CSV table of C-alpha atoms in Angstrom, one decimal:
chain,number,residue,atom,x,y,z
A,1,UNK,CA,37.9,-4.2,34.8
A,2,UNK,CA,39.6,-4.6,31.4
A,3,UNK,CA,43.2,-3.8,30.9
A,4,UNK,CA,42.3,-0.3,30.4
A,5,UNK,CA,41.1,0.0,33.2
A,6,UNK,CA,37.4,-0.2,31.7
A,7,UNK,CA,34.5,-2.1,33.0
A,8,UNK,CA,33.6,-4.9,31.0
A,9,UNK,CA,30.1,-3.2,31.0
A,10,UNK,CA,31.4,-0.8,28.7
A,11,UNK,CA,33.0,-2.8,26.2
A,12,UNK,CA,30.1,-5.0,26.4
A,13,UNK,CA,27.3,-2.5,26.1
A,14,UNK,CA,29.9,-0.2,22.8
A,15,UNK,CA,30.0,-3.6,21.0
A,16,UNK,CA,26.4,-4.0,21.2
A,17,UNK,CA,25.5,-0.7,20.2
A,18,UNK,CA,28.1,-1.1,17.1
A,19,UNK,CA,26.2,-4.5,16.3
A,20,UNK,CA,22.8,-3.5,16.4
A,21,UNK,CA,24.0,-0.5,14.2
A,22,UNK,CA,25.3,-2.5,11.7
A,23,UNK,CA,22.0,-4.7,11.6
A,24,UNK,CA,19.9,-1.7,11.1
A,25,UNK,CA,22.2,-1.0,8.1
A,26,UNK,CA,21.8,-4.5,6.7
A,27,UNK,CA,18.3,-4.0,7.2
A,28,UNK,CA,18.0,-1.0,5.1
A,29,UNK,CA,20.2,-2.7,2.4
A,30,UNK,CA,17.6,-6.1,2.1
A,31,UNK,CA,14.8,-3.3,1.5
A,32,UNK,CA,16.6,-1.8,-0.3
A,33,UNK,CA,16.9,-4.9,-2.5
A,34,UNK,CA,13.1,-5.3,-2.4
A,35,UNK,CA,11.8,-1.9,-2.9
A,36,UNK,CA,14.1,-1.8,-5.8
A,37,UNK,CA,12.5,-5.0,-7.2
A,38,UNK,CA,9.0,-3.6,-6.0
A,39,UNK,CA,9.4,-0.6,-8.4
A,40,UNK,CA,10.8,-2.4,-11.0
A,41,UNK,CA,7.7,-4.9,-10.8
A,42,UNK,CA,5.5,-2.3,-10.7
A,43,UNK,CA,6.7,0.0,-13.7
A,44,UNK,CA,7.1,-3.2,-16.2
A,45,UNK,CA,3.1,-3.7,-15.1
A,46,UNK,CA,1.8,-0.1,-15.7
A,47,UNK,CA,3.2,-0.3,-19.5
A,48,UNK,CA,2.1,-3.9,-20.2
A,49,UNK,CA,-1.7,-4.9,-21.7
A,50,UNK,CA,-3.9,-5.6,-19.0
A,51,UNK,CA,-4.6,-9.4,-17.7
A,52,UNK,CA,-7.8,-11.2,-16.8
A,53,UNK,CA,-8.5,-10.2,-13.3
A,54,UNK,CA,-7.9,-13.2,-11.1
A,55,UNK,CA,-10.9,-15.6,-10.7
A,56,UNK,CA,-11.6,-17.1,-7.1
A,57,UNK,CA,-9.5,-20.2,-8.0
A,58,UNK,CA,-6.3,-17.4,-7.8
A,59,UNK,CA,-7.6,-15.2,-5.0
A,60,UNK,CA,-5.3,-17.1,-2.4
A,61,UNK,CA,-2.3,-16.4,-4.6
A,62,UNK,CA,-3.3,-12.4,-4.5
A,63,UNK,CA,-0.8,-10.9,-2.8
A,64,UNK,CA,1.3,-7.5,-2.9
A,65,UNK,CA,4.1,-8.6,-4.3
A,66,UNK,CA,2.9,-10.1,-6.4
A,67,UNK,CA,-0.7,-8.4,-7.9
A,68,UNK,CA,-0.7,-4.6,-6.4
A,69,UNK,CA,-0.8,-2.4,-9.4
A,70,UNK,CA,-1.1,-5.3,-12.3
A,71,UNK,CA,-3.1,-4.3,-15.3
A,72,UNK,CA,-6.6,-6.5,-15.3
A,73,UNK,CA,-9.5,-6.1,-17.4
A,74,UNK,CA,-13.1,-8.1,-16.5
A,75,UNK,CA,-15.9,-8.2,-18.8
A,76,UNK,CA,-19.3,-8.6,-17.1
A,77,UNK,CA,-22.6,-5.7,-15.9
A,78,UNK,CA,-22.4,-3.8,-12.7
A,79,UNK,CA,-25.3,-5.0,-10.1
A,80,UNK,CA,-28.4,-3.2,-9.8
A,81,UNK,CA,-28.5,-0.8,-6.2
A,82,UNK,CA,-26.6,1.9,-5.1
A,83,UNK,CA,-23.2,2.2,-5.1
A,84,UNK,CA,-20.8,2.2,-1.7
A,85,UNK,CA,-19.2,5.9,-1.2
A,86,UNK,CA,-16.0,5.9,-0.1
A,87,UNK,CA,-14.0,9.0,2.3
A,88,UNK,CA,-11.4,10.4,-0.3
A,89,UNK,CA,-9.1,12.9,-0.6
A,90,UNK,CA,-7.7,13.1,-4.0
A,91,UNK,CA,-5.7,16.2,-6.3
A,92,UNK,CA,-9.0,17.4,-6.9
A,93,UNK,CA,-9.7,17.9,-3.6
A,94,UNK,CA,-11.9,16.4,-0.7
A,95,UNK,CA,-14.9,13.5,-1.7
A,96,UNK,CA,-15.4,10.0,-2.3
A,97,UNK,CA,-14.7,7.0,-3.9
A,98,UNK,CA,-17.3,5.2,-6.3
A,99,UNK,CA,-17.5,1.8,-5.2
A,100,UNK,CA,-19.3,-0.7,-7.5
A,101,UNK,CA,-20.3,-4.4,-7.3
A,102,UNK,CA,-20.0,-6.1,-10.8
A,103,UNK,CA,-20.6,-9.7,-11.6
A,104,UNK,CA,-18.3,-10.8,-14.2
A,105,UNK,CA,-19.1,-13.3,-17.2
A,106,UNK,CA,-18.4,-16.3,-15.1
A,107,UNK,CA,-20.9,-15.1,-11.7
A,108,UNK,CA,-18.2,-14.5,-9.7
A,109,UNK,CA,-18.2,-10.7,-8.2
A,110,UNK,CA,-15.8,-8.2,-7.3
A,111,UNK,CA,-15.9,-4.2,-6.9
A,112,UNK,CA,-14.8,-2.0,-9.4
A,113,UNK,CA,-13.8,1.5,-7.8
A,114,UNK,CA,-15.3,3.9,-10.8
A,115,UNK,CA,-13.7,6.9,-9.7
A,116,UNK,CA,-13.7,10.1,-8.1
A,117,UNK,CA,-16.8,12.4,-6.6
A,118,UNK,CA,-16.2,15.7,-5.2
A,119,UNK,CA,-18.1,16.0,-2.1
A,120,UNK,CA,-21.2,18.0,-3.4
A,121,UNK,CA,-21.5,15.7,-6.4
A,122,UNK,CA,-22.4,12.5,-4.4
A,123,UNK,CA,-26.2,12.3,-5.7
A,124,UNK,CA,-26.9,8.9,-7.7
A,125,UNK,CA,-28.1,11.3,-10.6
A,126,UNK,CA,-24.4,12.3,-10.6
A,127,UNK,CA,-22.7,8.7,-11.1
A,128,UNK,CA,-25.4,6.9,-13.0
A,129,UNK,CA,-24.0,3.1,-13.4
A,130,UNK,CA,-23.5,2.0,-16.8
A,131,UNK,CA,-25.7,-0.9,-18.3
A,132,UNK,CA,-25.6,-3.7,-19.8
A,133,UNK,CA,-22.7,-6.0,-21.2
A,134,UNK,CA,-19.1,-3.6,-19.6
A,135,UNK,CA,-15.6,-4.1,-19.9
A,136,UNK,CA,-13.5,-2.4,-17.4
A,137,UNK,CA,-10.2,-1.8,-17.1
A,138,UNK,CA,-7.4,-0.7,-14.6
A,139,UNK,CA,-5.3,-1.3,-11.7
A,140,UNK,CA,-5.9,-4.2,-9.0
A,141,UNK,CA,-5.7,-3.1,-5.6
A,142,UNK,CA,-6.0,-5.5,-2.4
A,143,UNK,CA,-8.8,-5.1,0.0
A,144,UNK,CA,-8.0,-2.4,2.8
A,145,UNK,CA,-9.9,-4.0,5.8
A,146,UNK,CA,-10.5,-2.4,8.7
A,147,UNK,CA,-10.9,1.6,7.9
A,148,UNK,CA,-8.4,4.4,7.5
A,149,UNK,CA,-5.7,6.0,10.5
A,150,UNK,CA,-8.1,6.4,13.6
A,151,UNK,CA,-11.2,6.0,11.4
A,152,UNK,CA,-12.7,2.8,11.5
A,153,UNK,CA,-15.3,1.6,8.6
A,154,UNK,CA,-18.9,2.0,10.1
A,155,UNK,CA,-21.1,-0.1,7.4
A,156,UNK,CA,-24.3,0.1,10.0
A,157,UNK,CA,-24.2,4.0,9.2
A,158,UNK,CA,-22.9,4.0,5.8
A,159,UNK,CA,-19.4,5.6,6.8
A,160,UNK,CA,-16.3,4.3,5.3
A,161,UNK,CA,-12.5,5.5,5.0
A,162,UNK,CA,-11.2,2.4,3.5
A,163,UNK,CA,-12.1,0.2,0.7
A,164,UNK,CA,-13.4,-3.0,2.3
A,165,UNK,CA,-14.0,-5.4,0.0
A,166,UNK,CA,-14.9,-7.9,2.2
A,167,UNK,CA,-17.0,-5.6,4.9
A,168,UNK,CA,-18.5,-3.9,1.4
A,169,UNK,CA,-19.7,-7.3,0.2
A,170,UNK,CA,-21.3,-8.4,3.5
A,171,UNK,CA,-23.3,-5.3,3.9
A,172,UNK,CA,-24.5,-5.5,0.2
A,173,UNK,CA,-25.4,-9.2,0.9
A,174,UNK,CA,-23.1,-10.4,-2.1
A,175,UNK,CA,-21.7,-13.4,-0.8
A,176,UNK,CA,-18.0,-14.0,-1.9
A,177,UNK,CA,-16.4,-11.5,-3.0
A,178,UNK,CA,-12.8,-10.7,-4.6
A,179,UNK,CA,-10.0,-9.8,-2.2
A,180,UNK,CA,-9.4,-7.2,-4.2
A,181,UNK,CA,-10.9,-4.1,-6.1
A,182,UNK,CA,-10.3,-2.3,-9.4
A,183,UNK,CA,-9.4,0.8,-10.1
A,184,UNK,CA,-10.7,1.8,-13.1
A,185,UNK,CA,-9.0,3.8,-16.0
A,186,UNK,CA,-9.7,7.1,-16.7
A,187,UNK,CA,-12.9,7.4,-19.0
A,188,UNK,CA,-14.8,10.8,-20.8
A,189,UNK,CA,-14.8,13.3,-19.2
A,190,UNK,CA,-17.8,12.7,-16.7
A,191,UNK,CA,-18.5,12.0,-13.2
A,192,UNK,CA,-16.9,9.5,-11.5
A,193,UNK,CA,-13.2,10.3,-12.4
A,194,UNK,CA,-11.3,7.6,-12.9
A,195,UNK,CA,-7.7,7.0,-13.3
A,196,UNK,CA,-6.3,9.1,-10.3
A,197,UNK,CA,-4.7,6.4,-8.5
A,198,UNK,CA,-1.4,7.9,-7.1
A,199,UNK,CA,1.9,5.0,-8.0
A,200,UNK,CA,4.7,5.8,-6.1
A,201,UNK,CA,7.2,4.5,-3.8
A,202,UNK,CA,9.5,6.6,-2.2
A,203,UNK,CA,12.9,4.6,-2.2
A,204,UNK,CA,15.7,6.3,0.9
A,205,UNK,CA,16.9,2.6,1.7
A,206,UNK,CA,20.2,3.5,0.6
A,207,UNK,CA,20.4,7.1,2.5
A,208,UNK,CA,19.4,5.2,5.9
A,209,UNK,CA,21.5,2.3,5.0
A,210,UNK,CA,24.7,4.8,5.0
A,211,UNK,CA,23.7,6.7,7.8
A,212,UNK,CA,23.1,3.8,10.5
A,213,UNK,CA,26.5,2.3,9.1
A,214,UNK,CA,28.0,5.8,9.6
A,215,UNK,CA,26.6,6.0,13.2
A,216,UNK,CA,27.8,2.5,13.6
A,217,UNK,CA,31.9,3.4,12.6
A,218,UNK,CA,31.0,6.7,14.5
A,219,UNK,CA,30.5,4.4,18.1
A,220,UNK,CA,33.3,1.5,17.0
A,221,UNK,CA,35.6,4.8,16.8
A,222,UNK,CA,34.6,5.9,19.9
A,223,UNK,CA,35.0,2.6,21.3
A,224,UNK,CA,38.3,2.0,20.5
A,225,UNK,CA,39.5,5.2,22.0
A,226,UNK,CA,37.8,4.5,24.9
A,227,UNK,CA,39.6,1.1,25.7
A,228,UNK,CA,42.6,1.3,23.9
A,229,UNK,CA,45.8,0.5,26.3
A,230,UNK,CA,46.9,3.9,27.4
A,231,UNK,CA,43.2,5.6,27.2
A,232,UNK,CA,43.4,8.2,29.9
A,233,UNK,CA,40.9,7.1,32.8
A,234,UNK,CA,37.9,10.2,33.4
C-alpha cells in the first residue's frame, strides 16, 4: 500500500498511462517536424523546372522522401501495343488511368501515366499513343505494388486498382522497368487527361500533439489527487 493508503498498482499503472501519453505527444511533434519538411519539399518541387527522370543507376536512391512529386521530364517514343488501364476515380468522375510503356533515349523503360479516361471512353480509338521522337513531362510517382484497399491487381484478367510498375512490366514482357511512373502534365484538350494528380497533405500533428499532452496533464492531475497524503480513501 502507499502512504495514502493506495496500492502501488495504482500509482504504477497512472504513471504509465501519463508516460505513454506524453510519448504519443512527442510522437505527433517528430511528424509534425517531418510532414512540415514533407510539404515544404514538395511545394519548392512543383514550382521548380523539371529534372531528368532518374536512370536505373538512381532507381535504388528513389525513395519518398526524397523523389514523390519531383518535376522530371524524359525524352524518348512510347512502345508499340496497348496501353494498361488502370481503376480510377478522379474529379471527373469514375474511369481509368492511361498507362504507357516508353523507352527513353538511352533503352531503358519506364511508364508514363497519360492521363485520365472516363469509363465509356476506354476504346484504343479514344487514347491513340503519340509517335515518334516525345518529350514528356510531369510528376514522378513510386510504384504502388500490390493493388488498391481490398482490391488486389489481377494482371491474368486485365484488372488493376493500382499502378504496378513492376507487375505492369512483367505482364507486358518489358524486362526492367523503373520503380516509378510519370504522371504526365496536362496537354490539349483531348483524351487522356493529364495533369489531375491530387498534391496534398493534410498536416493535424500539432492538434493531436496538444490533445494527447492535454489527456496526459488531464491523468497526472488525476493522479496526484488520487495519492496525495490526505486523499480520502473510496
Amino acid at each position: 500500500m502507499t502512504r495514502a493508503g493506495r496500492p502501488w498498482w495504482i500509482i504504477g499503472l497512472g504513471t504509465l498511462a501519463v508516460a505513454l501519453l506524453l510519448g504519443l505527444g512527442v510522437w505527433q511533434l517528430q511528424r509534425l517536424q517531418w510532414k512540415t519538411a514533407l510539404i515544404e519539399r514538395v511545394e519548392a518541387g512543383l514550382l521548380a523546372p523539371p529534372v531528368a527522370a532518374p536512370g536505373p543507376v538512381d532507381w535504388a536512391a528513389v525513395s519518398f522522401d526524397t523523389a514523390e512529386y519531383r518535376r522530371v521530364e524524359v525524352q524518348g517514343r512510347y512502345l508499340p501495343g496497348d496501353d494498361i488501364l488502370v481503376k480510377a476515380v478522379t474529379a471527373r468522375g469514375s474511369g481509368f488511368w492511361v498507362m504507357s510503356p516508353f523507352e527513353t533515349r538511352e533503352g531503358w523503360r519506364l511508364f508514363v501515366n497519360r492521363g485520365f479516361v472516363p469509363d465509356d471512353r476506354r476504346s484504343p480509338a479514344d487514347r491513340p499513343q503519340p509517335n515518334g521522337e516525345q518529350e514528356v513531362t510531369g510528376l514522378l510517382r513510386l510504384t504502388q505494388p500490390g493493388g488498391a484497399f481490398l482490391r488486389d491487381n489481377d494482371p491474368a484478367n486485365g484488372r488493376w486498382f493500382s499502378r504496378d510498375t513492376v507487375a505492369m512490366g512483367g505482364t507486358l514482357g518489358l524486362g526492367d522497368v523503373a520503380p516509378y511512373f510519370i504522371d504526365a502534365d496536362a496537354r490539349v484538350d483531348a483524351l487522356p487527361i493529364g495533369g489531375l494528380t491530387v498534391v496534398s497533405f493534410p498536416n493535424k500533428h500539432f492538434g493531436y500533439a496538444m490533445t494527447w499532452f492535454g489527456l496526459a496533464a488531464v491523468f497526472a492531475y488525476l493522479l496526484y489527487r488520487a495519492t496525495r497524503p490526505g486523499a480520502p480513501d473510496r
